PDB file of C-alpha atoms in Angstrom:
ATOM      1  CA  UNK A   1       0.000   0.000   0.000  1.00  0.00           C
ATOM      2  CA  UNK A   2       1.750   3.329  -1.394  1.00  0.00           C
ATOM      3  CA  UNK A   3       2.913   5.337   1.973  1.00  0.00           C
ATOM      4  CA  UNK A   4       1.719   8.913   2.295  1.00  0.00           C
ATOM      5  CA  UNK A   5       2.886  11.532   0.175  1.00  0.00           C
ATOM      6  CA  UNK A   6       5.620  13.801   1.363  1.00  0.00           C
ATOM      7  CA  UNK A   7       3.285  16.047   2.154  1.00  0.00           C
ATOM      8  CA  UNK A   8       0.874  13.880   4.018  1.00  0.00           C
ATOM      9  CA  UNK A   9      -1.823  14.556   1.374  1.00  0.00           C
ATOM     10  CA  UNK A  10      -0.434  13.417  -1.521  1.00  0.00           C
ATOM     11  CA  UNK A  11      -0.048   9.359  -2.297  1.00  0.00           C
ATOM     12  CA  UNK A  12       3.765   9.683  -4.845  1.00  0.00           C
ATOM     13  CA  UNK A  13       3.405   6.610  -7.199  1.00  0.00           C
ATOM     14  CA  UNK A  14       6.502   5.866  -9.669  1.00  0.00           C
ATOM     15  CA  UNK A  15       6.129   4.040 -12.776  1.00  0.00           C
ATOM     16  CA  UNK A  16       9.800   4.230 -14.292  1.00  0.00           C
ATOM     17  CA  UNK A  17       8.922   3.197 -18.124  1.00  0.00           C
ATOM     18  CA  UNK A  18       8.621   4.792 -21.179  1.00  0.00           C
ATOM     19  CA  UNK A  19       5.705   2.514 -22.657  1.00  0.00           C
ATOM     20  CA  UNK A  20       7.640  -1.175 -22.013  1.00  0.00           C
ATOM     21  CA  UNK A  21      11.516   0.628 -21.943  1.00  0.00           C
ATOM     22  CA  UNK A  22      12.719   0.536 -18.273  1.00  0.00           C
ATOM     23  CA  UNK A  23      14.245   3.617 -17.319  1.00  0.00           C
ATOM     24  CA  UNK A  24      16.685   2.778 -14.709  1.00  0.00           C
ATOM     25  CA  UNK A  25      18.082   6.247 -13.267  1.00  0.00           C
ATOM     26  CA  UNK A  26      14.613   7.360 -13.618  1.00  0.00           C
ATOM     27  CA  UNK A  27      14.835   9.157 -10.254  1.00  0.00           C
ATOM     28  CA  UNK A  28      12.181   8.210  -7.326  1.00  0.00           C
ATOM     29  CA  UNK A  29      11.084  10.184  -4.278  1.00  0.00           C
ATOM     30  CA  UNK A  30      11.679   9.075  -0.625  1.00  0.00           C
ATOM     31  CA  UNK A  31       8.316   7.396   0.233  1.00  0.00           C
ATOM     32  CA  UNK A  32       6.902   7.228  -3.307  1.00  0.00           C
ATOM     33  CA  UNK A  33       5.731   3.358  -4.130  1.00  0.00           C
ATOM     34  CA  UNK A  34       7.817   2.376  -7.155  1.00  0.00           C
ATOM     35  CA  UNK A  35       5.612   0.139  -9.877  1.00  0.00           C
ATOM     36  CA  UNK A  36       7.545  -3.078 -11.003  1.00  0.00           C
ATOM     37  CA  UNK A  37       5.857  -4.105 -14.226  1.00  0.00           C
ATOM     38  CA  UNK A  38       6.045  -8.009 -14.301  1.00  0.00           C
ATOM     39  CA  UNK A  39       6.354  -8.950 -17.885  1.00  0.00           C
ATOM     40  CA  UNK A  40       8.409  -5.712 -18.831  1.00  0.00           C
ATOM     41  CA  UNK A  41       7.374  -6.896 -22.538  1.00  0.00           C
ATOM     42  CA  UNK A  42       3.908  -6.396 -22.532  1.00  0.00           C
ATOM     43  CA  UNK A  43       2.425  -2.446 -21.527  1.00  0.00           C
ATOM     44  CA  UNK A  44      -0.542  -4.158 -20.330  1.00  0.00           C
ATOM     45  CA  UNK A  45       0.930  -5.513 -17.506  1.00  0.00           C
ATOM     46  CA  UNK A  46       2.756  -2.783 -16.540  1.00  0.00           C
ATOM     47  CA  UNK A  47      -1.196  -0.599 -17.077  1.00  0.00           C
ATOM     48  CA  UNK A  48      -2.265  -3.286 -14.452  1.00  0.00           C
ATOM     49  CA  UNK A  49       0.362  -3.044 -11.853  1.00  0.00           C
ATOM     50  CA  UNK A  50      -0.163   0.722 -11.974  1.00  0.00           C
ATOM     51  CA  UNK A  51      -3.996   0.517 -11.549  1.00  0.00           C
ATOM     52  CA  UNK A  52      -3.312  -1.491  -9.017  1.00  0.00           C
ATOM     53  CA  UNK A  53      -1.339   0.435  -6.804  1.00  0.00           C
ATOM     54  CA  UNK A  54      -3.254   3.417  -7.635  1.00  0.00           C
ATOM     55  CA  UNK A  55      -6.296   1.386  -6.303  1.00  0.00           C
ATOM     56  CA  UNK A  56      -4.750   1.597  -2.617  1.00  0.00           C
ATOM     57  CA  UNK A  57      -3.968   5.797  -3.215  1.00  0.00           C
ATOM     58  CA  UNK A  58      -6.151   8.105  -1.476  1.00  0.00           C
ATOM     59  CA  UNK A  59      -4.845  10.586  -3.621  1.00  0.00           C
ATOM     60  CA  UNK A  60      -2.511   9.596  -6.368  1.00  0.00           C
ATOM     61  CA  UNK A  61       0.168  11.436  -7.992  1.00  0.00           C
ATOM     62  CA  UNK A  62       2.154   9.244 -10.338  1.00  0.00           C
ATOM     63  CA  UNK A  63       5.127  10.309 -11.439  1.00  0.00           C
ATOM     64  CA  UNK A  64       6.064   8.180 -14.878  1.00  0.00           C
ATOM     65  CA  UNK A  65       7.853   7.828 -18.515  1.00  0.00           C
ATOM     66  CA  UNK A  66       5.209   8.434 -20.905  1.00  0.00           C
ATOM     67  CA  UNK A  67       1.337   9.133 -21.557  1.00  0.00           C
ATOM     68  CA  UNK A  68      -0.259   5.965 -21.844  1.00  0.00           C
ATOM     69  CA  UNK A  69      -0.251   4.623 -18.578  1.00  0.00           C
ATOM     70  CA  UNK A  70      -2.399   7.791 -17.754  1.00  0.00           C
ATOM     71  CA  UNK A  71      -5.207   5.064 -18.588  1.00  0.00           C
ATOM     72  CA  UNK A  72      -4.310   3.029 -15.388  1.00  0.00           C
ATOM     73  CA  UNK A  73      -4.743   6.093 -12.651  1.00  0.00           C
ATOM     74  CA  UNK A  74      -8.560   7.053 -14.855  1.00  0.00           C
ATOM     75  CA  UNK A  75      -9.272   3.528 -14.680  1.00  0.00           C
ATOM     76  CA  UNK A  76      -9.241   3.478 -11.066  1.00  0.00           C
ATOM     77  CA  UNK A  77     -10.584   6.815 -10.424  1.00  0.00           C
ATOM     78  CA  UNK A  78     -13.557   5.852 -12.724  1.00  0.00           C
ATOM     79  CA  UNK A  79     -14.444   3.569  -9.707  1.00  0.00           C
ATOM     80  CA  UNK A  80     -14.456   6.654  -7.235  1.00  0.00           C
ATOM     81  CA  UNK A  81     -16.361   9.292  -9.561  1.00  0.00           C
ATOM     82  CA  UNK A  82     -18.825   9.003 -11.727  1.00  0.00           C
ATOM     83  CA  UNK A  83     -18.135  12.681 -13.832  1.00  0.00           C
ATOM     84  CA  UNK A  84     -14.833  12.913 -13.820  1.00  0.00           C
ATOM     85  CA  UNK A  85     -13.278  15.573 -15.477  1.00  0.00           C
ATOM     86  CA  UNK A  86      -9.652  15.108 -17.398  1.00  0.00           C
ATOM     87  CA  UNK A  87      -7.264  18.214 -17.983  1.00  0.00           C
ATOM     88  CA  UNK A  88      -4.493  16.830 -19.933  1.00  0.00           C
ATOM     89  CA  UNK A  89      -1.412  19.631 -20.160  1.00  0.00           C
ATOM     90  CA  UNK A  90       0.576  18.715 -23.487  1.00  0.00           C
ATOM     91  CA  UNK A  91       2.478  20.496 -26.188  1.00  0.00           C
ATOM     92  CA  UNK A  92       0.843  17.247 -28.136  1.00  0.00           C
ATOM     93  CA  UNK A  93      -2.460  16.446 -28.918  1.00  0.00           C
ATOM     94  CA  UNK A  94      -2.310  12.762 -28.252  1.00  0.00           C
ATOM     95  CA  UNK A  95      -5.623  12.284 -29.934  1.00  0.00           C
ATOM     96  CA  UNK A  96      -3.973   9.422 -32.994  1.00  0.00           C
ATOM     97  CA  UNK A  97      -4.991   5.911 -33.476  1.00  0.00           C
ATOM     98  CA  UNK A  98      -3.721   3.167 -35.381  1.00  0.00           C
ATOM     99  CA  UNK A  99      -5.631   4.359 -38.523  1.00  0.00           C
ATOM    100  CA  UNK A 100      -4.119   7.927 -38.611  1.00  0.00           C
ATOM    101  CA  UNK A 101      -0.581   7.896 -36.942  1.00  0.00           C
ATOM    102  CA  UNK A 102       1.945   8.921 -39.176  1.00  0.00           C
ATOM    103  CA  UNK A 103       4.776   7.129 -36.975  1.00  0.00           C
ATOM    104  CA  UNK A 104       2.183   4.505 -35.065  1.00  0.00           C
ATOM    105  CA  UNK A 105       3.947   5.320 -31.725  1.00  0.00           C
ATOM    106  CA  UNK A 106       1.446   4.253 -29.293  1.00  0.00           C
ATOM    107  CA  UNK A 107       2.455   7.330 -26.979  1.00  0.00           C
ATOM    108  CA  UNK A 108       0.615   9.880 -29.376  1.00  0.00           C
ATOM    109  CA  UNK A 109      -2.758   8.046 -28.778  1.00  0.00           C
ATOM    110  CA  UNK A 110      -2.965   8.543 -24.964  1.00  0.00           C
ATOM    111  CA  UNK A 111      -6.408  10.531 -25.322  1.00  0.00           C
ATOM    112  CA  UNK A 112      -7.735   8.316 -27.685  1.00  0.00           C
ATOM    113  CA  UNK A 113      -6.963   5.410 -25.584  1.00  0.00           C
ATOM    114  CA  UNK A 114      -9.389   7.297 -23.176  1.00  0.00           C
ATOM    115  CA  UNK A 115     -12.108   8.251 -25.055  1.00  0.00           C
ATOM    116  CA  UNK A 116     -12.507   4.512 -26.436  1.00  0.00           C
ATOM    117  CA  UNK A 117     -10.719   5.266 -29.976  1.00  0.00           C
ATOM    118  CA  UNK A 118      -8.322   2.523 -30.068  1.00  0.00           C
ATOM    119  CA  UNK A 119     -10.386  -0.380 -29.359  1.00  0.00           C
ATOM    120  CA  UNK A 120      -8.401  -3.743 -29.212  1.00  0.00           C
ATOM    121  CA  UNK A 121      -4.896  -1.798 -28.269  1.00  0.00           C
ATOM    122  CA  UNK A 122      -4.912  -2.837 -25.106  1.00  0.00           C
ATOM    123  CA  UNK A 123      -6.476  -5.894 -23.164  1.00  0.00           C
ATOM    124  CA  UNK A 124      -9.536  -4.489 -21.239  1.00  0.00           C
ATOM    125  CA  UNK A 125      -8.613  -6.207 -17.575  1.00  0.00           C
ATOM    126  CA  UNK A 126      -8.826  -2.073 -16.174  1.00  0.00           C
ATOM    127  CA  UNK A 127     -12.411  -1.836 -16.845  1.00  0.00           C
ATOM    128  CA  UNK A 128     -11.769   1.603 -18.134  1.00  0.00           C
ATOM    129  CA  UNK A 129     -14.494   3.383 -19.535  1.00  0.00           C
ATOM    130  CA  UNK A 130     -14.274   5.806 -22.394  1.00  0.00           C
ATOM    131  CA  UNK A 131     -14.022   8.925 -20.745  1.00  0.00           C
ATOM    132  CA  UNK A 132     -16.496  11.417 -22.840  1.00  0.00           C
ATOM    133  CA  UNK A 133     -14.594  13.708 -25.146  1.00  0.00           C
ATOM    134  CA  UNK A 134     -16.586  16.884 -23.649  1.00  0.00           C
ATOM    135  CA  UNK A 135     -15.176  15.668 -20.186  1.00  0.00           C
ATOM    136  CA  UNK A 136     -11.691  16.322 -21.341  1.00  0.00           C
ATOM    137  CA  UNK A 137      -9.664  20.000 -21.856  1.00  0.00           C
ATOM    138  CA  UNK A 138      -6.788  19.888 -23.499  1.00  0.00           C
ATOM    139  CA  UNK A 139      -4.374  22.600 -23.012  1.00  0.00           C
ATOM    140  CA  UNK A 140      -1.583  23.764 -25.404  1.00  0.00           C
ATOM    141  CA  UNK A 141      -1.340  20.801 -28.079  1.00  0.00           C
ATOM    142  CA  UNK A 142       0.541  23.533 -30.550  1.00  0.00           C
ATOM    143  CA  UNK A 143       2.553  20.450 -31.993  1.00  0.00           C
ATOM    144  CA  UNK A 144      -0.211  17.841 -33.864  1.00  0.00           C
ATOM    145  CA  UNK A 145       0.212  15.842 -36.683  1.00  0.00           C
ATOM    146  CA  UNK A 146      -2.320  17.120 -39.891  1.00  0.00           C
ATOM    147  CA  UNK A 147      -4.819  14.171 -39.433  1.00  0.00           C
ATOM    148  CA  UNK A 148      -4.708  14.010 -35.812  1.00  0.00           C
ATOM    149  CA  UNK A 149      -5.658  18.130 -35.616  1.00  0.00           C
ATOM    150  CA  UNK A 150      -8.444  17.220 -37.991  1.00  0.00           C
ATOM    151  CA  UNK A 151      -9.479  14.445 -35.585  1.00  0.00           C
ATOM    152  CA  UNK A 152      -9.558  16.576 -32.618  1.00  0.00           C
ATOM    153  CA  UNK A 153     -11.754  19.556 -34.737  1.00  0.00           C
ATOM    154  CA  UNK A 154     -14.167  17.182 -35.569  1.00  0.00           C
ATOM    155  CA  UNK A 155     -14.379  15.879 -31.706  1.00  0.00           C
ATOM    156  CA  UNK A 156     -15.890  17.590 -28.574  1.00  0.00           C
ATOM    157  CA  UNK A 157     -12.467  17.845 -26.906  1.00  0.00           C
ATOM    158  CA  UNK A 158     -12.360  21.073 -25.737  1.00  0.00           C
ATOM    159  CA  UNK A 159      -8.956  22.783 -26.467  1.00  0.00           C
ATOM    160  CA  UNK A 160      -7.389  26.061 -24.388  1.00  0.00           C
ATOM    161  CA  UNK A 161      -4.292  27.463 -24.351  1.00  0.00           C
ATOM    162  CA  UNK A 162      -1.669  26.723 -21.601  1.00  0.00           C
ATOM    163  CA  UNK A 163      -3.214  29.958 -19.570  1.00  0.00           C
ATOM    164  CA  UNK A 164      -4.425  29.734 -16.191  1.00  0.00           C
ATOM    165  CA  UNK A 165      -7.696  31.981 -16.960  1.00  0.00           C
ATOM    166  CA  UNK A 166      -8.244  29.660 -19.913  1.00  0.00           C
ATOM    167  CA  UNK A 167      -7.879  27.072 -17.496  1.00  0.00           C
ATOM    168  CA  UNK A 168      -9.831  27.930 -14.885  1.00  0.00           C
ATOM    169  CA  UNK A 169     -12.866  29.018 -17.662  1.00  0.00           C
ATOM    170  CA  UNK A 170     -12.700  25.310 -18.659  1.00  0.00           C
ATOM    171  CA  UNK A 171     -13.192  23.807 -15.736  1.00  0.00           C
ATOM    172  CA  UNK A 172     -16.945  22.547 -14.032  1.00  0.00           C
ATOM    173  CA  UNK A 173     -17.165  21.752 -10.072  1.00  0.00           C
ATOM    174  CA  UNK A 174     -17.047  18.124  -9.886  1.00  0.00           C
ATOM    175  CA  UNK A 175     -13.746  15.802  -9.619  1.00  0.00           C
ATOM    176  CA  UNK A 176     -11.054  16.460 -11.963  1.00  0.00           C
ATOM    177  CA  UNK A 177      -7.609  14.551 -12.964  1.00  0.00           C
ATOM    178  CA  UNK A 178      -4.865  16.431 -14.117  1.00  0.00           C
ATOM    179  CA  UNK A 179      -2.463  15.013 -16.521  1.00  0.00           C
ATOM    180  CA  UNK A 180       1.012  16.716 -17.633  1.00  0.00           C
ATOM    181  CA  UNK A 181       3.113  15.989 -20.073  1.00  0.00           C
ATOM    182  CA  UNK A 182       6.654  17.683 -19.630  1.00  0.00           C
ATOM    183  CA  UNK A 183       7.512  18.555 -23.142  1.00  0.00           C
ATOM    184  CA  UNK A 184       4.417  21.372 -23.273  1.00  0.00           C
ATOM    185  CA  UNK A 185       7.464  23.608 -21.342  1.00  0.00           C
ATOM    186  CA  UNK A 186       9.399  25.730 -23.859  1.00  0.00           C
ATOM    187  CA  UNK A 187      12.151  23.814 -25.077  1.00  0.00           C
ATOM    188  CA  UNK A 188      14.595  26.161 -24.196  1.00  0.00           C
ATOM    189  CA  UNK A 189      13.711  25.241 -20.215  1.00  0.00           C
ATOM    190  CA  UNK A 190      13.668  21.632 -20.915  1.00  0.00           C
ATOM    191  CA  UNK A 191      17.159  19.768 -22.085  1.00  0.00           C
ATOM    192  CA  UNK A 192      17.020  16.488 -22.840  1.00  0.00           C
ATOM    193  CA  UNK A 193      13.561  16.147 -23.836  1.00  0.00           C
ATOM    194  CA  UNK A 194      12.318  12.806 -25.862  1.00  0.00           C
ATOM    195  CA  UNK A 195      10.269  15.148 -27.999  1.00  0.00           C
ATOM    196  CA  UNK A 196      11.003  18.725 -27.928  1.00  0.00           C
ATOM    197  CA  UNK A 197       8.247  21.126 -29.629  1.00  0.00           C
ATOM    198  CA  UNK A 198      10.453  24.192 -29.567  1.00  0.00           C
ATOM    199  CA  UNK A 199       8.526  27.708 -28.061  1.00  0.00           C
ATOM    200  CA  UNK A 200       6.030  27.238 -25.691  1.00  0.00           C
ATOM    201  CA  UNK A 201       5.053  28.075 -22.353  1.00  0.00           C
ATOM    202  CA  UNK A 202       7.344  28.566 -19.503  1.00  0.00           C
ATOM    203  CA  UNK A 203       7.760  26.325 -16.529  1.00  0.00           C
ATOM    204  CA  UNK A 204       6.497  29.470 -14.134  1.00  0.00           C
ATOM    205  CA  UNK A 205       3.272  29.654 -16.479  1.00  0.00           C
ATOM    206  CA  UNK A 206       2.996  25.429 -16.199  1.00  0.00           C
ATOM    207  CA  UNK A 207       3.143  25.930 -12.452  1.00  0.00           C
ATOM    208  CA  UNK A 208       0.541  28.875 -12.503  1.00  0.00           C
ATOM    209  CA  UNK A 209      -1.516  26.707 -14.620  1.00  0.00           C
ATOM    210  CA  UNK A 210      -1.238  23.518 -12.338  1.00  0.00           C
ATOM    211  CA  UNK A 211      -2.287  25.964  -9.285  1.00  0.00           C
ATOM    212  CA  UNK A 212      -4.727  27.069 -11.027  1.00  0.00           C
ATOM    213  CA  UNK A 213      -6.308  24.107 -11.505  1.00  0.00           C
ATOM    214  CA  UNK A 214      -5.797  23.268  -7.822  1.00  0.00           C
ATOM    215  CA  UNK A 215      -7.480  26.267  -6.546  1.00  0.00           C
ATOM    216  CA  UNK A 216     -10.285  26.006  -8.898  1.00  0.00           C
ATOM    217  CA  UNK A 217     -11.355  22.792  -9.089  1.00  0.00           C
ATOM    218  CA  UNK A 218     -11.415  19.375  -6.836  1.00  0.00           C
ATOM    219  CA  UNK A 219      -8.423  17.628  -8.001  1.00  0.00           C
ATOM    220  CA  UNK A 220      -8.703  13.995  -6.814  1.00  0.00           C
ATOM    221  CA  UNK A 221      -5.637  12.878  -9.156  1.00  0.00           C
ATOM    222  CA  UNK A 222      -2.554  13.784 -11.077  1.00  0.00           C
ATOM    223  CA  UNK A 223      -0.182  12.561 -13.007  1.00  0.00           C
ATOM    224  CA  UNK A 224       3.017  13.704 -14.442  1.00  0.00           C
ATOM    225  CA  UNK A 225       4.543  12.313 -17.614  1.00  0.00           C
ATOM    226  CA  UNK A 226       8.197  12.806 -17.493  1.00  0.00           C
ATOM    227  CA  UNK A 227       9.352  12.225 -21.129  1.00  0.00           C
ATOM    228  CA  UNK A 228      13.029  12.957 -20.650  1.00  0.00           C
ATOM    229  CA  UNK A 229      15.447  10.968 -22.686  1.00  0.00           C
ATOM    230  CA  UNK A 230      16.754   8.019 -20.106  1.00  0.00           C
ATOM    231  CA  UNK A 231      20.110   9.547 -19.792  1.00  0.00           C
ATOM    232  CA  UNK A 232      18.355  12.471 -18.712  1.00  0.00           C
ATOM    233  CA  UNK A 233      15.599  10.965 -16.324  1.00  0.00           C
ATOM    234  CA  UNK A 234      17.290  11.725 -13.511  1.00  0.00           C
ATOM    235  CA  UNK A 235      20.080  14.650 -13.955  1.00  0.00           C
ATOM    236  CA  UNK A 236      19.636  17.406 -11.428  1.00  0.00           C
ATOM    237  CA  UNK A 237      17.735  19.584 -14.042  1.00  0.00           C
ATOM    238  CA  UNK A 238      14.799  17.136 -14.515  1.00  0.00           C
ATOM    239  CA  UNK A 239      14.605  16.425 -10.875  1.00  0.00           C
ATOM    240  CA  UNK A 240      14.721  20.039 -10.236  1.00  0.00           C
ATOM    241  CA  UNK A 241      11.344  20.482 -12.916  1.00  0.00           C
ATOM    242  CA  UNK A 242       9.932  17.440 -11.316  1.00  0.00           C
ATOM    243  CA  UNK A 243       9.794  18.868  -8.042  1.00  0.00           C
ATOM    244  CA  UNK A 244       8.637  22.669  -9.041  1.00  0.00           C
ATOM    245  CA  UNK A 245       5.611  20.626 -10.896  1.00  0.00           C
ATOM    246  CA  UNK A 246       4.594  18.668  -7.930  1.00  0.00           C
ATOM    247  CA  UNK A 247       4.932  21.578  -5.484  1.00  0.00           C
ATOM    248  CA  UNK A 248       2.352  23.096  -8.092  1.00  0.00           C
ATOM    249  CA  UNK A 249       0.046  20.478  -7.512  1.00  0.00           C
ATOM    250  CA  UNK A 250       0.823  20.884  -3.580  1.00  0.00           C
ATOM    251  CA  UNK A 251       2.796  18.317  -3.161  1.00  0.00           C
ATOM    252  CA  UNK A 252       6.420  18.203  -2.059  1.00  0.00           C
ATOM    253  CA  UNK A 253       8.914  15.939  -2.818  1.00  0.00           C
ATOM    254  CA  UNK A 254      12.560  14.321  -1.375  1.00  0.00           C
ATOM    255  CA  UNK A 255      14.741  12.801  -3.357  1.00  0.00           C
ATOM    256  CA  UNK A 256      17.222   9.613  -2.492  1.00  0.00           C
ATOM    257  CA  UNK A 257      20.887   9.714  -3.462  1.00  0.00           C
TER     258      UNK A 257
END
């Protein structure tokens, strides 16, 4: 059962993968519940191992290599809240499928996975549900792929810019689950990113955002996807963004070593 957060609200949960690539000096905070994925092969397993951690979290704030195991921590909210609300934080849209991807990396369909657009990716052991595209902002996405922008015009995702007002507009009263992605900084703040997307927002406006959020809305999950390149997983930089993000959220952090 994950221990309590640093700050004794938060539950710290660490998946260190980038879909089924361990990332070994992917760093891990003192008291956070590290997720061993048992067939390192297979994503699925590793989804399941997450969910089921998550499952003992009061609060869970997983800290992890990519997007799609985002579908683990909904999964297991779903069971807690009914109308849950997603805020996904990402310089990409994440809204591809199989049909559409240009590159078929399975880390650009995160928000499809949710919204029940790539049936048959996965095994369905989380019970997730599709999470209704009106239920889910998306913040930033400046960096999309041409059929994957026409995807997400034709859906009822609704899209704001990486503003805290914007934010804050979005956002309805009931139970909300905030997912960032690390590359939606500026990529100028951000060496050693898997997938740079050049100007953006700064980390101070991130953090403003993530407040934001926090002080608007009941957040009742988070999740940070830190998609730093493994040699850079854990270099004093990225540990140094990883804990101004969480402190955002309200949550503070120790590192080992």
């Amino acid at each position: 059962m994950p221990e309590p957060g640093n700050d004794g609200e938060w539950d710290l949960i660490v998946t260190p993968w980038h879909l089924d690539e361990h990332i070994p000096d992917f760093p891990v905070p003192v008291g956070a519940t590290r997720v061993e994925c048992p067939v390192p092969a297979r994503m699925s397993a590793l989804h399941r191992a997450t969910a089921d951690v998550v499952a003992q979290a009061a609060k869970p704030l997983v800290l992890s290599g990519d997007c799609p195991t985002s579908r683990a921590a909904v999964a297991e909210l779903q069971r807690r809240h009914d109308d849950l609300t997603v805020l996904w934080i990402d310089a990409h849209g994440d809204f591809n499928t199989p049909a559409i991807s240009t590159s078929g990396y399975i880390g650009g369909m995160a928000i499809s996975m949710l919204t029940g657009r790539t049936p048959g990716l996965f095994d369905d052991t989380l019970g997730l549900r599709p999470v209704p595209e009106a239920s889910i902002v998306l913040a930033d996405a400046r960096d999309l792929d041409p059929a994957e922008g026409d995807a997400l015009a034709a859906s009822q995702v609704r899209r704001v810019p990486a503003e805290p007002a914007a934010i804050t507009a979005a956002l309805g009263p009931g139970p909300l689950y905030v997912h960032l992605d690390i590359d939606v900084i500026d990529g100028a703040e951000l060496p050693g990113a898997r997938f740079p997307s050049g100007p953006g927002p700064s980390l101070a406006r991130i953090e403003e955002c993530l407040a934001a959020a926090c002080a608007n809305a009941d957040v009742v999950g988070a999740y940070l996807a830190c998609a730093w390149l493994p040699e850079h997983a854990g270099d004093a930089s990225s540990r140094a963004t990883m804990s101004r993000l969480t402190a955002a959220l309200g949550a503070t952090v120790t590192w080992t070593g």
